Amino acid sequence: MTNTYVYGDLWERPQLSKRDRSLVTIAALVALGWEDQLNSHIGRGLGNGLTRDEIAEIITHLSMYAGWPAAMTASHVAVDVFDEQDKAKG
């Protein structure tokens, strides 16, 4: 269902760009505290055109709305994803 409906249909709808969908998805996952899904969606967001600074700003902004613990967890996940990408680039 995930591959067919979510990535095969929902993410392909023209009303939002993939970049904007990544922004919204990352924000929702930060707010919900869904660390495992956040890990993959930060990487997906980078691939869809979000910058590291934008992702950091999403997390900072949500610290006031979703709470400090959620933002701190998300920041640790983001740093891990950024580090993995840096290692992959060599």
Short mmCIF file of C-alpha atoms in Angstrom, two decimals, residues 4-60:
data_model
loop_
_atom_site.label_atom_id
_atom_site.label_comp_id
_atom_site.label_asym_id
_atom_site.label_seq_id
_atom_site.Cartn_x
_atom_site.Cartn_y
_atom_site.Cartn_z
CA THR A 4 1.33 1.93 -4.53
CA TYR A 5 -0.76 4.61 -2.89
CA VAL A 6 1.56 6.88 -0.93
CA TYR A 7 4.59 7.04 -3.25
CA GLY A 8 2.83 5.94 -6.43
CA ASP A 9 -0.20 8.22 -6.20
CA LEU A 10 -0.13 10.74 -3.39
CA TRP A 11 3.44 11.96 -3.94
CA GLU A 12 2.77 12.31 -7.68
CA ARG A 13 -0.25 14.59 -7.38
CA PRO A 14 0.47 17.95 -9.06
CA GLN A 15 -1.11 20.17 -6.40
CA LEU A 16 2.11 20.19 -4.33
CA SER A 17 5.67 19.79 -5.50
CA LYS A 18 7.69 16.90 -4.10
CA ARG A 19 9.82 19.51 -2.31
CA ASP A 20 6.74 20.94 -0.59
CA ARG A 21 5.44 17.47 0.22
CA SER A 22 8.80 16.70 1.85
CA LEU A 23 8.61 19.89 3.91
CA VAL A 24 5.11 19.06 5.14
CA THR A 25 5.98 15.42 5.81
CA ILE A 26 9.12 16.28 7.77
CA ALA A 27 7.17 18.80 9.83
CA ALA A 28 4.46 16.25 10.62
CA LEU A 29 6.98 13.57 11.55
CA VAL A 30 8.86 15.97 13.84
CA ALA A 31 5.61 16.98 15.54
CA LEU A 32 4.53 13.36 15.97
CA GLY A 33 7.96 12.22 17.15
CA TRP A 34 8.18 9.45 14.57
CA GLU A 35 11.94 9.10 14.56
CA ASP A 36 12.30 6.08 12.24
CA GLN A 37 10.19 7.60 9.48
CA LEU A 38 11.87 10.97 9.95
CA ASN A 39 15.24 9.39 9.20
CA SER A 40 14.20 8.32 5.71
CA HIS A 41 12.14 11.43 4.97
CA ILE A 42 14.98 13.83 5.75
CA GLY A 43 17.05 12.03 3.11
CA ARG A 44 14.09 12.09 0.75
CA GLY A 45 13.61 15.82 1.44
CA LEU A 46 17.22 16.54 0.56
CA GLY A 47 16.72 14.60 -2.66
CA ASN A 48 13.58 16.61 -3.38
CA GLY A 49 15.38 19.94 -3.12
CA LEU A 50 15.25 20.92 0.54
CA THR A 51 18.52 22.25 1.93
CA ARG A 52 20.09 21.32 5.22
CA ASP A 53 19.46 24.86 6.44
CA GLU A 54 15.77 24.58 5.56
CA ILE A 55 15.47 21.27 7.38
CA ALA A 56 17.21 22.75 10.42
CA GLU A 57 14.80 25.70 10.30
CA ILE A 58 11.78 23.38 10.12
CA ILE A 59 13.01 21.66 13.28
CA THR A 60 13.77 24.97 15.02
#
